Amino acid sequence: MALVLGAALLGVGALIAVPPLLIGLVHALGWGAAGVVGGSFAALIQTPFTAAGSLFAILQSVGATSATIGVGGILQAIAGVSMGIGGVFAALFGA
């Protein structure tokens, strides 16, 4: 029973934590709301031949359309990670 509870908590925690973490990573790598940030990793790999539908274009779309993480996103990530850690402990040591 503890293993099932632990796996459920870990799964739900990951679903809660991953989206704001990935959006933060996309922004940190240079795909921003106003376009590619100069001097960033995204700017380094951008070429004039970047095709629509490519991974670069998809990441730019995510960066441009997603809001910055803000306090709510940080709290969401913390809650998800905490739930995941709780799941690991529940699976290892019983609930």
Coordinates of N, CA, C and O in Angstrom, one line a residue:
M1 N 0.8 -1.2 0.0 CA 0.0 0.0 0.0 C 0.9 1.3 0.0 O 0.6 2.2 -0.7
A2 N 1.9 1.2 0.8 CA 2.8 2.4 0.9 C 3.5 2.7 -0.5 O 3.6 3.8 -0.9
L3 N 3.8 1.6 -1.2 CA 4.4 1.8 -2.5 C 3.5 2.4 -3.5 O 3.8 3.3 -4.3
V4 N 2.2 2.1 -3.5 CA 1.2 2.6 -4.4 C 1.0 4.1 -4.0 O 0.9 5.0 -4.9
L5 N 0.8 4.4 -2.7 CA 0.7 5.8 -2.3 C 1.9 6.6 -2.7 O 1.8 7.7 -3.2
G6 N 3.1 6.1 -2.5 CA 4.3 6.8 -2.8 C 4.4 7.1 -4.3 O 4.7 8.2 -4.7
A7 N 4.0 6.1 -5.1 CA 4.1 6.3 -6.6 C 3.0 7.3 -7.0 O 3.3 8.2 -7.9
A8 N 1.9 7.3 -6.4 CA 0.8 8.3 -6.7 C 1.3 9.7 -6.4 O 1.1 10.6 -7.1
L9 N 1.8 9.8 -5.2 CA 2.3 11.2 -4.7 C 3.5 11.6 -5.6 O 3.5 12.8 -6.0
L10 N 4.3 10.8 -6.0 CA 5.5 11.1 -6.9 C 4.9 11.6 -8.2 O 5.4 12.6 -8.8
G11 N 4.0 10.8 -8.8 CA 3.4 11.1 -10.1 C 2.7 12.5 -10.1 O 2.9 13.3 -11.0
V12 N 1.8 12.7 -9.1 CA 1.1 13.9 -9.0 C 2.0 15.1 -8.8 O 1.9 16.2 -9.4
G13 N 3.0 14.9 -7.9 CA 4.0 15.9 -7.7 C 4.8 16.3 -8.9 O 5.0 17.5 -9.2
A14 N 5.1 15.3 -9.8 CA 5.8 15.6 -11.0 C 4.9 16.4 -12.0 O 5.3 17.4 -12.6
L15 N 3.6 16.0 -12.0 CA 2.7 16.8 -12.9 C 2.5 18.2 -12.4 O 2.3 19.1 -13.2
I16 N 2.6 18.5 -11.1 CA 2.5 19.8 -10.6 C 3.8 20.6 -10.8 O 3.7 21.8 -11.2
A17 N 4.9 20.0 -10.6 CA 6.2 20.7 -10.6 C 6.8 20.9 -12.0 O 7.4 22.0 -12.2
V18 N 6.6 20.0 -12.9 CA 7.3 20.1 -14.2 C 7.0 21.3 -15.1 O 7.9 21.9 -15.6
P19 N 5.7 21.6 -15.3 CA 5.4 22.8 -16.2 C 6.1 24.1 -15.8 O 6.8 24.7 -16.7
P20 N 6.0 24.6 -14.6 CA 6.7 25.8 -14.3 C 8.2 25.7 -14.4 O 8.9 26.6 -14.8
L21 N 8.8 24.5 -14.1 CA 10.2 24.3 -14.2 C 10.7 24.4 -15.6 O 11.7 25.0 -16.0
L22 N 9.9 23.7 -16.5 CA 10.2 23.7 -17.9 C 10.1 25.1 -18.5 O 10.9 25.6 -19.4
I23 N 9.1 25.9 -18.2 CA 8.9 27.2 -18.7 C 10.1 28.1 -18.2 O 10.6 28.9 -19.0
G24 N 10.5 27.9 -17.0 CA 11.6 28.7 -16.4 C 12.9 28.3 -17.2 O 13.7 29.2 -17.5
L25 N 13.1 27.1 -17.5 CA 14.3 26.7 -18.3 C 14.2 27.2 -19.7 O 15.3 27.7 -20.2
V26 N 13.1 27.2 -20.3 CA 13.0 27.8 -21.7 C 13.4 29.3 -21.6 O 14.1 29.8 -22.5
H27 N 12.8 30.0 -20.7 CA 13.2 31.4 -20.5 C 14.6 31.6 -20.2 O 15.3 32.5 -20.7
A28 N 15.2 30.8 -19.3 CA 16.6 31.0 -18.9 C 17.5 30.7 -20.1 O 18.6 31.3 -20.1
L29 N 17.1 29.9 -21.0 CA 18.0 29.6 -22.2 C 17.8 30.6 -23.3 O 18.6 30.6 -24.2
G30 N 16.9 31.6 -23.1 CA 16.9 32.7 -24.0 C 15.7 32.8 -24.9 O 15.6 33.7 -25.8
W31 N 14.7 32.0 -24.8 CA 13.5 32.1 -25.6 C 12.5 32.9 -24.7 O 11.9 32.4 -23.8
G32 N 12.4 34.2 -25.0 CA 11.6 35.1 -24.2 C 10.3 35.6 -24.8 O 10.0 35.3 -26.0
A33 N 9.5 36.3 -24.1 CA 8.2 36.8 -24.5 C 8.4 37.8 -25.7 O 7.5 37.9 -26.6
A34 N 9.5 38.5 -25.8 CA 9.7 39.5 -26.9 C 10.6 38.9 -28.0 O 11.0 39.6 -28.9
G35 N 10.9 37.6 -27.9 CA 11.7 37.0 -28.9 C 13.0 36.4 -28.3 O 13.1 36.3 -27.1
V36 N 13.9 36.0 -29.2 CA 15.1 35.4 -28.7 C 16.0 36.5 -28.0 O 16.1 37.6 -28.6
V37 N 16.5 36.2 -26.9 CA 17.3 37.2 -26.1 C 18.7 37.2 -26.6 O 19.4 36.1 -26.7
G38 N 19.2 38.4 -27.0 CA 20.6 38.5 -27.5 C 21.6 38.0 -26.5 O 21.5 38.2 -25.3
G39 N 22.6 37.2 -27.0 CA 23.7 36.7 -26.2 C 23.3 35.4 -25.5 O 24.2 34.9 -24.7
S40 N 22.1 34.9 -25.6 CA 21.7 33.7 -24.9 C 22.0 32.5 -25.7 O 22.5 32.5 -26.9
F41 N 21.8 31.3 -25.1 CA 22.0 30.1 -25.8 C 21.1 30.0 -27.0 O 21.5 29.5 -28.1
A42 N 19.8 30.5 -26.9 CA 18.9 30.5 -28.0 C 19.5 31.3 -29.2 O 19.4 30.9 -30.4
A43 N 20.1 32.4 -28.9 CA 20.6 33.3 -29.9 C 21.8 32.6 -30.6 O 22.1 32.7 -31.8
L44 N 22.6 31.9 -29.8 CA 23.8 31.2 -30.3 C 23.4 30.1 -31.4 O 24.1 29.9 -32.3
I45 N 22.3 29.4 -31.1 CA 21.9 28.3 -32.1 C 20.9 28.7 -33.1 O 20.6 28.0 -34.0
Q46 N 20.4 30.0 -33.1 CA 19.5 30.4 -34.1 C 20.2 30.7 -35.4 O 21.3 31.2 -35.4
T47 N 19.6 30.2 -36.5 CA 20.2 30.5 -37.8 C 19.1 31.1 -38.7 O 17.9 31.0 -38.4
P48 N 19.5 31.6 -39.8 CA 18.5 32.2 -40.8 C 17.7 31.1 -41.4 O 16.7 31.3 -42.0
F49 N 18.1 29.8 -41.2 CA 17.4 28.7 -41.8 C 16.5 28.0 -40.9 O 16.1 26.9 -41.1
T50 N 16.3 28.6 -39.7 CA 15.4 27.9 -38.7 C 14.0 27.8 -39.3 O 13.4 28.7 -39.8
A51 N 13.5 26.5 -39.3 CA 12.3 26.2 -40.0 C 11.1 26.3 -39.1 O 11.2 26.0 -37.9
A52 N 10.0 26.7 -39.6 CA 8.7 26.6 -38.9 C 8.4 25.2 -38.5 O 8.7 24.2 -39.2
G53 N 8.0 25.0 -37.2 CA 7.7 23.6 -36.7 C 8.9 22.9 -36.2 O 8.8 21.8 -35.6
S54 N 10.1 23.5 -36.3 CA 11.3 22.9 -35.7 C 11.3 23.0 -34.2 O 10.5 23.8 -33.6
L55 N 12.2 22.3 -33.5 CA 12.3 22.4 -32.1 C 12.5 23.8 -31.6 O 12.0 24.3 -30.7
F56 N 13.4 24.5 -32.4 CA 13.7 25.9 -32.0 C 12.4 26.8 -32.1 O 12.1 27.6 -31.2
A57 N 11.6 26.6 -33.2 CA 10.4 27.4 -33.3 C 9.4 27.0 -32.2 O 8.7 27.9 -31.7
I58 N 9.3 25.8 -31.8 CA 8.4 25.4 -30.8 C 8.8 26.0 -29.4 O 8.0 26.5 -28.7
L59 N 10.1 26.0 -29.1 CA 10.6 26.6 -27.9 C 10.4 28.1 -27.9 O 10.0 28.7 -26.9
Q60 N 10.5 28.7 -29.1 CA 10.2 30.2 -29.2 C 8.7 30.4 -28.9 O 8.4 31.4 -28.3
S61 N 7.9 29.6 -29.4 CA 6.5 29.7 -29.2 C 6.1 29.6 -27.7 O 5.3 30.4 -27.2
V62 N 6.7 28.6 -27.1 CA 6.5 28.5 -25.6 C 7.0 29.7 -24.9 O 6.4 30.2 -24.0
G63 N 8.2 30.2 -25.2 CA 8.8 31.3 -24.5 C 8.0 32.6 -24.7 O 7.8 33.4 -23.9
A64 N 7.4 32.7 -25.9 CA 6.7 33.9 -26.3 C 5.2 33.9 -25.7 O 4.7 35.0 -25.4
T65 N 4.7 32.8 -25.5 CA 3.3 32.7 -25.1 C 3.1 32.4 -23.6 O 2.0 32.5 -23.1
S66 N 4.1 31.9 -23.0 CA 4.0 31.5 -21.6 C 4.4 32.7 -20.7 O 5.3 33.4 -21.0
A67 N 3.6 32.9 -19.7 CA 4.0 34.0 -18.8 C 5.2 33.7 -18.0 O 5.6 32.5 -17.9
T68 N 5.9 34.6 -17.4 CA 7.0 34.4 -16.6 C 6.5 33.6 -15.4 O 5.3 33.6 -15.0
I69 N 7.4 32.9 -14.7 CA 7.0 32.0 -13.7 C 6.4 32.7 -12.5 O 5.3 32.4 -12.1
G70 N 7.0 33.7 -12.0 CA 6.4 34.5 -10.9 C 6.3 33.7 -9.6 O 6.7 32.5 -9.6
V71 N 5.8 34.3 -8.6 CA 5.7 33.7 -7.3 C 4.8 32.5 -7.4 O 5.1 31.4 -6.8
G72 N 3.7 32.5 -8.1 CA 2.7 31.4 -8.2 C 3.4 30.2 -8.8 O 3.2 29.0 -8.3
G73 N 4.2 30.4 -9.8 CA 4.9 29.2 -10.4 C 5.9 28.7 -9.5 O 6.1 27.4 -9.5
I74 N 6.6 29.5 -8.8 CA 7.6 29.0 -7.9 C 7.0 28.2 -6.8 O 7.5 27.1 -6.4
L75 N 5.9 28.7 -6.3 CA 5.2 28.0 -5.2 C 4.6 26.6 -5.8 O 4.6 25.6 -5.1
Q76 N 4.2 26.7 -7.0 CA 3.7 25.4 -7.7 C 4.8 24.4 -7.8 O 4.6 23.2 -7.5
A77 N 6.0 24.9 -8.2 CA 7.1 24.0 -8.3 C 7.5 23.4 -7.0 O 7.8 22.2 -6.8
I78 N 7.5 24.2 -6.0 CA 7.9 23.8 -4.6 C 6.9 22.8 -4.1 O 7.3 21.7 -3.5
A79 N 5.6 23.0 -4.3 CA 4.6 22.1 -3.9 C 4.7 20.8 -4.6 O 4.6 19.7 -4.0
G80 N 5.0 20.8 -5.9 CA 5.1 19.5 -6.6 C 6.3 18.8 -6.2 O 6.3 17.5 -6.0
V81 N 7.5 19.4 -6.0 CA 8.7 18.8 -5.6 C 8.5 18.2 -4.2 O 8.9 17.1 -3.9
S82 N 7.8 19.0 -3.3 CA 7.6 18.5 -1.9 C 6.7 17.2 -1.9 O 6.9 16.3 -1.2
M83 N 5.7 17.3 -2.8 CA 4.8 16.1 -2.9 C 5.6 14.9 -3.4 O 5.4 13.8 -2.9
G84 N 6.4 15.1 -4.4 CA 7.2 14.0 -4.9 C 8.2 13.5 -3.9 O 8.3 12.2 -3.8
I85 N 8.8 14.3 -3.1 CA 9.7 13.8 -2.0 C 8.9 13.0 -1.0 O 9.3 12.0 -0.5
G86 N 7.7 13.5 -0.7 CA 6.8 12.8 0.2 C 6.5 11.4 -0.3 O 6.4 10.4 0.4
G87 N 6.3 11.4 -1.6 CA 6.0 10.1 -2.3 C 7.1 9.1 -2.2 O 6.9 7.9 -1.9
V88 N 8.3 9.6 -2.3 CA 9.5 8.8 -2.2 C 9.6 8.2 -0.8 O 9.9 7.0 -0.6
F89 N 9.5 9.1 0.2 CA 9.5 8.7 1.6 C 8.4 7.7 1.9 O 8.7 6.7 2.7
A90 N 7.2 7.9 1.4 CA 6.1 7.0 1.7 C 6.4 5.6 1.1 O 6.2 4.6 1.7
A91 N 7.0 5.6 -0.1 CA 7.3 4.3 -0.8 C 8.5 3.6 0.0 O 8.4 2.4 0.1
L92 N 9.4 4.3 0.5 CA 10.6 3.7 1.1 C 10.3 3.3 2.5 O 10.8 2.2 3.0
F93 N 9.6 4.1 3.3 CA 9.5 3.9 4.7 C 8.1 3.6 5.2 O 7.8 3.5 6.4
G94 N 7.1 3.5 4.3 CA 5.8 3.2 4.6 C 5.0 4.5 5.0 O 5.6 5.4 5.4
A95 N 3.7 4.4 4.9 CA 2.9 5.6 5.1 C 2.3 5.5 6.5 O 1.9 4.5 7.0

